[in-house]
Amino acid sequence: MVRYIIGRLLWMVVLLGLVSAVTFVIFYALPSADPAVLRAGRQGTPELIAQIRETLGLDKPIYVQYYLYMKAIVLDFDFGYSFQNSADVREEIVSRLPATISLTLGAVVVWLAVGLPIGMISAIKRRTALDRVTMGGALLAISAPVYWLGLVALYLFSRDIGAFPIFAGANSYRPLTENPAAWFDSLLLSWLVLAAAFAAFYARLLRSNLIDVMSEDYIRTARAKGLRERRVILRHGVRSAITPVVTVLGLDIGLLLGGAILTETVFNIPGIGRLAFDAIQRADLPVIQGTVLFAAFFIIVANIVVDIAYAFLDPRVRYS
Amino acid sequence: MAENLVEVRDLVKHFPLTQGVVLRRRIGAVHAVDGVSFDVRRGETLGIVGETGCGKSTTARLMLRLLDPTSGTIGFDGEDITSAAGARMKALRREMQMIFQDPYSSLNPRQSVGSIIAEPFAIHRLHSGEGERRRAVQELMEQVGLNPEHFNRYPHEFSGGQRQRIGVARAIALRPKLIVADEPVSALDVSIQAQILNLLRALQRDLGLTIVFIAHDLSVVRHMCDRILVMYLGKIVESASSDELYHHARHPYSGALLSAVPLADPRAAAARRRQILSGDVPSPTDPPPACRFHTRCPRAVTGRCDVDEPLLGPKPGGGLAACHFPLEDDARTALPAR
Amino acid sequence: MSEPLLRVQDLRVHFDTEDGVVKAADGLSYELQRGQVLGIVGESGSGKSVSSLTIMGLSRAENARISGSVVFDGRDMLSLAAEQMRAVRGNEIAMIFQDPLSSLHPFYRVGDQLVEAIHAHHDVPRGAALDRALELLEMVGIPEPKRRVRAYPHEFSGGMRQRVMIAMALANEPKLLIADEPTTALDVTVQAQILDLIRRLKDELGMAVIIITHDLGIVAEMADEIAVMYAGRIVERGPTERIFAAPEHPYTWGLLGSIPRLDAPAGSELVPIPGRPPSLIDLPGGCSFHPRCPYVQPRHREQQPLLEPVPGGRGHAVACLLEHETRARLWRSLQRGAVPEQARASVLAEDAPDG
């Protein structure tokens, strides 16, 4: 097992190197604004722009830039400085991390608490009216784009502009360490919005897995043993059906930790997603690179964790 | 014309076991077939019988070159086909065909029955012209007991027994010399099995086929086959005629197999002495040394059976068996004649 | 005669489906004494498993209509509430199934699954339950039980897994064990081991056993009484020796004549039953076997035969519209080596048209 993890971590390093190289190439290959021009602003004279280019190192060939960039990361864990305001990229990202983590974990709690029971009950009561209603609703929730949902939610429910002022509006984020109550209040609506599509997806996933599992032979054996139906459904049925859900959960968390760009933008939460969005608009390569690498890192780690978790959940996998 | 249609010598097939994703290290092998030699005489029905992991299905596929042997030779109709390839192999395929076990998964559900049976014609460019091909297909369908009007139907519209007939029709379409039937009736209901077995018998008579019949059901093999090979863990342990095996089994494993088959006759069943083997079949990745059966054999002698591998040789009163201490005729263990 | 452990009378289990009514069981009646072995023989689609699942209460579904009576140990099983039924399942009546790999939960250790079976009906401390689990594994012949109790199902071979299933079924010392095709998925030498084990445990524990199978050989060796099922009905029922020595139903004759026998001379003819088993949705009118019966008479297409005792039969009953004398003559003719057509010609020609 230890050897397996070490192998995967080495592989991760290779992947991150690949990701950074590809990002570099895309940034230079695709047409985008010239960061020096953007930095120079309205008063940009050619001389100023040229000077900025030199400062930022944009006049060097691409592979030299890449080499310098990777060298800084490997030797000093230095992710460079923003083209826009020369802020330290690493610090920028790290300072935004708590907001993204808060948004992600809160949403996860909501969508598991809502989606899993709905999925379970729908599977047990399949083809009843309840089942059809919940699955229909789930389909709607999955189809609605999250930014649309977020804007509609704010329009209806936020205290500053909403018709039914229940939740805090956009721009109200407070860090947990500063004021827990305000933190909770500010994120609540965004959790609900972000969780909506996920909850629907997980409900449908668990429902279909559970329906398949409940027709397996070992469920018949469990009933033949005289176990209570609740135990049969939970300990035998859900226990089997939940395995693919856990793997998908790990991957979703990994994905969201890289920044839920749309939600963070709509609710103006200062997370990594928002940072990445702004950086893309400003063609701020170091920041873009930094956020991409962080996101890739979280996804790869999530994949490793999920593979290990799978071996814990399914003993048949352990010995192959 | 040579008496033997197929000659197999020292056939070996090992499936490697590997570990690791990037650099696949070989950590062992499954000894599926570990040195078998036998002949199939022209026109006979040869049965190969054994339990899970004995290598009978692998042997069947090796004979038809659906798998490549690790070593050994296969001779067909006087020609060495061990490494035949390309056009020669394609021509050989016309002469040897297979019937598979599962009538539900061996037919393409998206092909009509007519096109399934006609496919061999298409591949080997026979019966060109749609009308002629259809006639040929319908003739085959009649021959196997299917309604020729149904050639446009799809497999799911047929029962298990009928699907197996489709498989048979496909196999005999090219008038092969050799048919290898791999558990052709195991997946069928009892009352349908007899129909298919009778069909195979009739076709053999009418078309002069040589059949190799693979099964785990000793009763079926006894009924269908002239000669029987008993396999255990990749080796042939006994080779005898059907009557010889039944009345004068020499290898203890054959004896145990015969004794384990339930008899549909309560008095006979109660009268015979049971020989129940202990333990499970060892894994083919790590077969026991010397005689593979010695770990479960009630007659094994330490120092002999686990040291010297017995070779297939004639045993008094019976066929060929690979055993140092073969069974003798014993009134108590003998199965009654009807 | 003492009260039978199990008495099934006129059991009907019909399922309403989109394609029609599936008459899985259509008037089954049989009895089982304590310590006795009943063999239910049938092919796929004969409904042979349904009555056992109903005894266990496992066939209750939204679209199932169950009628008749099932009396086990003096209690009417069909009228029990779900919770009462659950208390009997796995406790007084236990069941083992065909494929032991898919019938055991792959994610739980074998010991835990055994303990679960015990805890379902007995409130004992975990230590005591584990001891009992070890005892059970030993009883069914699993070597090194202390080590194997922590193993997962996929780490066992097929035969060992079936032994685990048997151990689980016997955990609470049931009065009745139902074995549904217990050896079909196993190699023949392993099958012999498992049947031997079931026989031995039955004697030791004084259990009654119902074996459901398509293999006439297995019931010949294991069963005291046999019920032959066809299309959801019992067509013949009686002591094992009588069923094999003097069977009375043409379907039974057909089965006996169509199976390859180890003790028959090589090359002897198999006489298949023509046609195929009917679907349970679309049963033929009258006698459900009549489309395939070589001795069919016109009124058999209309009238349904009832299970009636055979004269001098000692518990032998058959559902056939032919006269007993006619059947006896037909059987004798078949035994002498005649094929069905010949037997029909020689015997029925002598009788009146409605035989």
PDB file of C-alpha atoms in Angstrom, chain B residues 50-52 157-159 162 189-195 197-198 201 216 218-220 222-223 225 242-243 246 253 256-269 272 274 276-281 296 335-338, chain C residues 42-45 157-160 186-193 195-196 199 214-218 220-221 240-241 244-245 251 255-277 292:
ATOM      1  CA  GLY B  50     -13.300 -32.644 -16.294  1.00  0.00           C
ATOM      2  CA  GLU B  51     -14.176 -30.052 -13.710  1.00  0.00           C
ATOM      3  CA  THR B  52     -13.445 -26.368 -13.420  1.00  0.00           C
ATOM      4  CA  GLU B 157     -37.369 -14.296 -30.475  1.00  0.00           C
ATOM      5  CA  PHE B 158     -36.144 -17.852 -30.062  1.00  0.00           C
ATOM      6  CA  SER B 159     -35.908 -20.103 -27.030  1.00  0.00           C
ATOM      7  CA  GLN B 162     -33.712 -23.068 -30.717  1.00  0.00           C
ATOM      8  CA  ASP B 189     -33.319 -27.428 -19.812  1.00  0.00           C
ATOM      9  CA  VAL B 190     -33.322 -31.172 -19.360  1.00  0.00           C
ATOM     10  CA  SER B 191     -36.108 -31.889 -21.830  1.00  0.00           C
ATOM     11  CA  ILE B 192     -34.390 -29.769 -24.502  1.00  0.00           C
ATOM     12  CA  GLN B 193     -30.949 -31.283 -23.978  1.00  0.00           C
ATOM     13  CA  ALA B 194     -32.060 -34.573 -25.440  1.00  0.00           C
ATOM     14  CA  GLN B 195     -33.323 -32.844 -28.581  1.00  0.00           C
ATOM     15  CA  LEU B 197     -27.970 -34.304 -28.425  1.00  0.00           C
ATOM     16  CA  ASN B 198     -30.081 -36.327 -30.828  1.00  0.00           C
ATOM     17  CA  ARG B 201     -25.942 -37.529 -33.412  1.00  0.00           C
ATOM     18  CA  HIS B 216     -18.505 -31.601 -17.263  1.00  0.00           C
ATOM     19  CA  LEU B 218     -20.249 -37.431 -17.312  1.00  0.00           C
ATOM     20  CA  SER B 219     -23.672 -38.891 -18.129  1.00  0.00           C
ATOM     21  CA  VAL B 220     -23.948 -36.816 -21.287  1.00  0.00           C
ATOM     22  CA  ARG B 222     -20.931 -41.360 -21.718  1.00  0.00           C
ATOM     23  CA  HIS B 223     -24.019 -41.280 -23.871  1.00  0.00           C
ATOM     24  CA  CYS B 225     -18.996 -40.380 -27.032  1.00  0.00           C
ATOM     25  CA  SER B 242     -16.921 -45.123 -23.045  1.00  0.00           C
ATOM     26  CA  ASP B 243     -17.599 -48.656 -21.830  1.00  0.00           C
ATOM     27  CA  TYR B 246     -17.612 -46.826 -17.054  1.00  0.00           C
ATOM     28  CA  TYR B 253     -10.033 -39.332 -10.162  1.00  0.00           C
ATOM     29  CA  ALA B 256     -14.371 -40.357  -7.969  1.00  0.00           C
ATOM     30  CA  LEU B 257     -16.062 -38.564 -10.858  1.00  0.00           C
ATOM     31  CA  LEU B 258     -18.154 -41.593 -11.723  1.00  0.00           C
ATOM     32  CA  SER B 259     -19.050 -42.128  -8.118  1.00  0.00           C
ATOM     33  CA  ALA B 260     -20.088 -38.510  -7.701  1.00  0.00           C
ATOM     34  CA  VAL B 261     -22.592 -38.412 -10.562  1.00  0.00           C
ATOM     35  CA  PRO B 262     -26.076 -38.768  -9.102  1.00  0.00           C
ATOM     36  CA  LEU B 263     -27.936 -41.763 -10.513  1.00  0.00           C
ATOM     37  CA  ALA B 264     -31.593 -41.503 -11.425  1.00  0.00           C
ATOM     38  CA  ASP B 265     -32.302 -44.841  -9.799  1.00  0.00           C
ATOM     39  CA  PRO B 266     -32.790 -44.839  -6.044  1.00  0.00           C
ATOM     40  CA  ARG B 267     -31.943 -48.468  -5.493  1.00  0.00           C
ATOM     41  CA  ALA B 268     -28.779 -48.393  -7.561  1.00  0.00           C
ATOM     42  CA  ALA B 269     -27.765 -45.125  -5.943  1.00  0.00           C
ATOM     43  CA  ARG B 272     -23.167 -48.221  -4.746  1.00  0.00           C
ATOM     44  CA  ARG B 274     -19.577 -43.497  -2.590  1.00  0.00           C
ATOM     45  CA  ILE B 276     -16.176 -38.655  -1.869  1.00  0.00           C
ATOM     46  CA  LEU B 277     -13.078 -36.569  -2.469  1.00  0.00           C
ATOM     47  CA  SER B 278     -11.906 -34.240   0.219  1.00  0.00           C
ATOM     48  CA  GLY B 279     -10.772 -30.700  -0.316  1.00  0.00           C
ATOM     49  CA  ASP B 280     -10.910 -28.488  -3.358  1.00  0.00           C
ATOM     50  CA  VAL B 281      -9.237 -28.508  -6.723  1.00  0.00           C
ATOM     51  CA  ARG B 296      -6.706 -35.447  -2.845  1.00  0.00           C
ATOM     52  CA  LEU B 335     -21.779 -49.056 -11.335  1.00  0.00           C
ATOM     53  CA  PRO B 336     -24.595 -51.406 -12.218  1.00  0.00           C
ATOM     54  CA  ALA B 337     -25.561 -52.192 -15.775  1.00  0.00           C
ATOM     55  CA  ARG B 338     -29.169 -51.525 -16.659  1.00  0.00           C
TER      56      ARG B 338
ATOM     57  CA  GLY C  42     -39.000 -29.257 -12.476  1.00  0.00           C
ATOM     58  CA  GLU C  43     -37.386 -27.441 -15.331  1.00  0.00           C
ATOM     59  CA  SER C  44     -37.000 -23.698 -15.633  1.00  0.00           C
ATOM     60  CA  GLY C  45     -40.388 -22.051 -15.868  1.00  0.00           C
ATOM     61  CA  SER C 157     -13.893 -21.596  -3.509  1.00  0.00           C
ATOM     62  CA  GLY C 158     -17.381 -22.429  -4.809  1.00  0.00           C
ATOM     63  CA  GLY C 159     -17.844 -25.476  -2.625  1.00  0.00           C
ATOM     64  CA  MET C 160     -16.602 -23.699   0.493  1.00  0.00           C
ATOM     65  CA  LEU C 186     -20.826 -26.495  -8.527  1.00  0.00           C
ATOM     66  CA  ASP C 187     -18.521 -29.119  -9.995  1.00  0.00           C
ATOM     67  CA  VAL C 188     -19.787 -32.671  -9.753  1.00  0.00           C
ATOM     68  CA  THR C 189     -17.299 -33.866  -7.113  1.00  0.00           C
ATOM     69  CA  VAL C 190     -18.044 -30.788  -5.039  1.00  0.00           C
ATOM     70  CA  GLN C 191     -21.737 -31.433  -5.556  1.00  0.00           C
ATOM     71  CA  ALA C 192     -21.290 -34.866  -4.041  1.00  0.00           C
ATOM     72  CA  GLN C 193     -19.585 -33.325  -1.021  1.00  0.00           C
ATOM     73  CA  LEU C 195     -25.182 -33.298  -0.869  1.00  0.00           C
ATOM     74  CA  ASP C 196     -23.387 -35.584   1.530  1.00  0.00           C
ATOM     75  CA  ARG C 199     -27.702 -35.462   4.319  1.00  0.00           C
ATOM     76  CA  HIS C 214     -34.021 -30.190 -12.192  1.00  0.00           C
ATOM     77  CA  ASP C 215     -31.733 -33.174 -11.664  1.00  0.00           C
ATOM     78  CA  LEU C 216     -33.601 -36.459 -11.240  1.00  0.00           C
ATOM     79  CA  GLY C 217     -30.398 -38.086 -10.026  1.00  0.00           C
ATOM     80  CA  ILE C 218     -30.191 -35.779  -7.050  1.00  0.00           C
ATOM     81  CA  ALA C 220     -33.213 -40.187  -6.438  1.00  0.00           C
ATOM     82  CA  GLU C 221     -30.338 -40.064  -3.998  1.00  0.00           C
ATOM     83  CA  THR C 240     -39.160 -41.881  -4.413  1.00  0.00           C
ATOM     84  CA  GLU C 241     -39.052 -45.585  -5.153  1.00  0.00           C
ATOM     85  CA  PHE C 244     -38.872 -44.239 -10.359  1.00  0.00           C
ATOM     86  CA  ALA C 245     -40.222 -47.770 -10.408  1.00  0.00           C
ATOM     87  CA  TYR C 251     -44.156 -36.026 -18.362  1.00  0.00           C
ATOM     88  CA  LEU C 255     -38.068 -36.912 -18.328  1.00  0.00           C
ATOM     89  CA  LEU C 256     -36.821 -40.358 -17.440  1.00  0.00           C
ATOM     90  CA  GLY C 257     -36.530 -41.293 -21.083  1.00  0.00           C
ATOM     91  CA  SER C 258     -34.731 -38.162 -22.151  1.00  0.00           C
ATOM     92  CA  ILE C 259     -31.932 -37.891 -19.645  1.00  0.00           C
ATOM     93  CA  PRO C 260     -28.632 -39.544 -20.455  1.00  0.00           C
ATOM     94  CA  ARG C 261     -27.942 -42.156 -17.825  1.00  0.00           C
ATOM     95  CA  LEU C 262     -24.529 -43.081 -16.597  1.00  0.00           C
ATOM     96  CA  ASP C 263     -25.645 -46.644 -16.158  1.00  0.00           C
ATOM     97  CA  ALA C 264     -27.206 -46.966 -19.602  1.00  0.00           C
ATOM     98  CA  PRO C 265     -25.173 -48.640 -22.318  1.00  0.00           C
ATOM     99  CA  ALA C 266     -23.345 -46.177 -24.523  1.00  0.00           C
ATOM    100  CA  GLY C 267     -25.248 -45.285 -27.651  1.00  0.00           C
ATOM    101  CA  SER C 268     -28.679 -46.000 -26.245  1.00  0.00           C
ATOM    102  CA  GLU C 269     -31.374 -43.746 -27.610  1.00  0.00           C
ATOM    103  CA  LEU C 270     -32.558 -40.652 -25.846  1.00  0.00           C
ATOM    104  CA  VAL C 271     -36.215 -39.973 -26.384  1.00  0.00           C
ATOM    105  CA  PRO C 272     -36.761 -36.227 -26.063  1.00  0.00           C
ATOM    106  CA  ILE C 273     -40.049 -34.666 -25.161  1.00  0.00           C
ATOM    107  CA  PRO C 274     -41.125 -32.748 -28.271  1.00  0.00           C
ATOM    108  CA  GLY C 275     -41.826 -29.029 -28.105  1.00  0.00           C
ATOM    109  CA  ARG C 276     -40.978 -26.808 -25.198  1.00  0.00           C
ATOM    110  CA  PRO C 277     -42.318 -25.934 -21.753  1.00  0.00           C
ATOM    111  CA  ARG C 292     -46.484 -32.290 -25.839  1.00  0.00           C
TER     112      ARG C 292
END
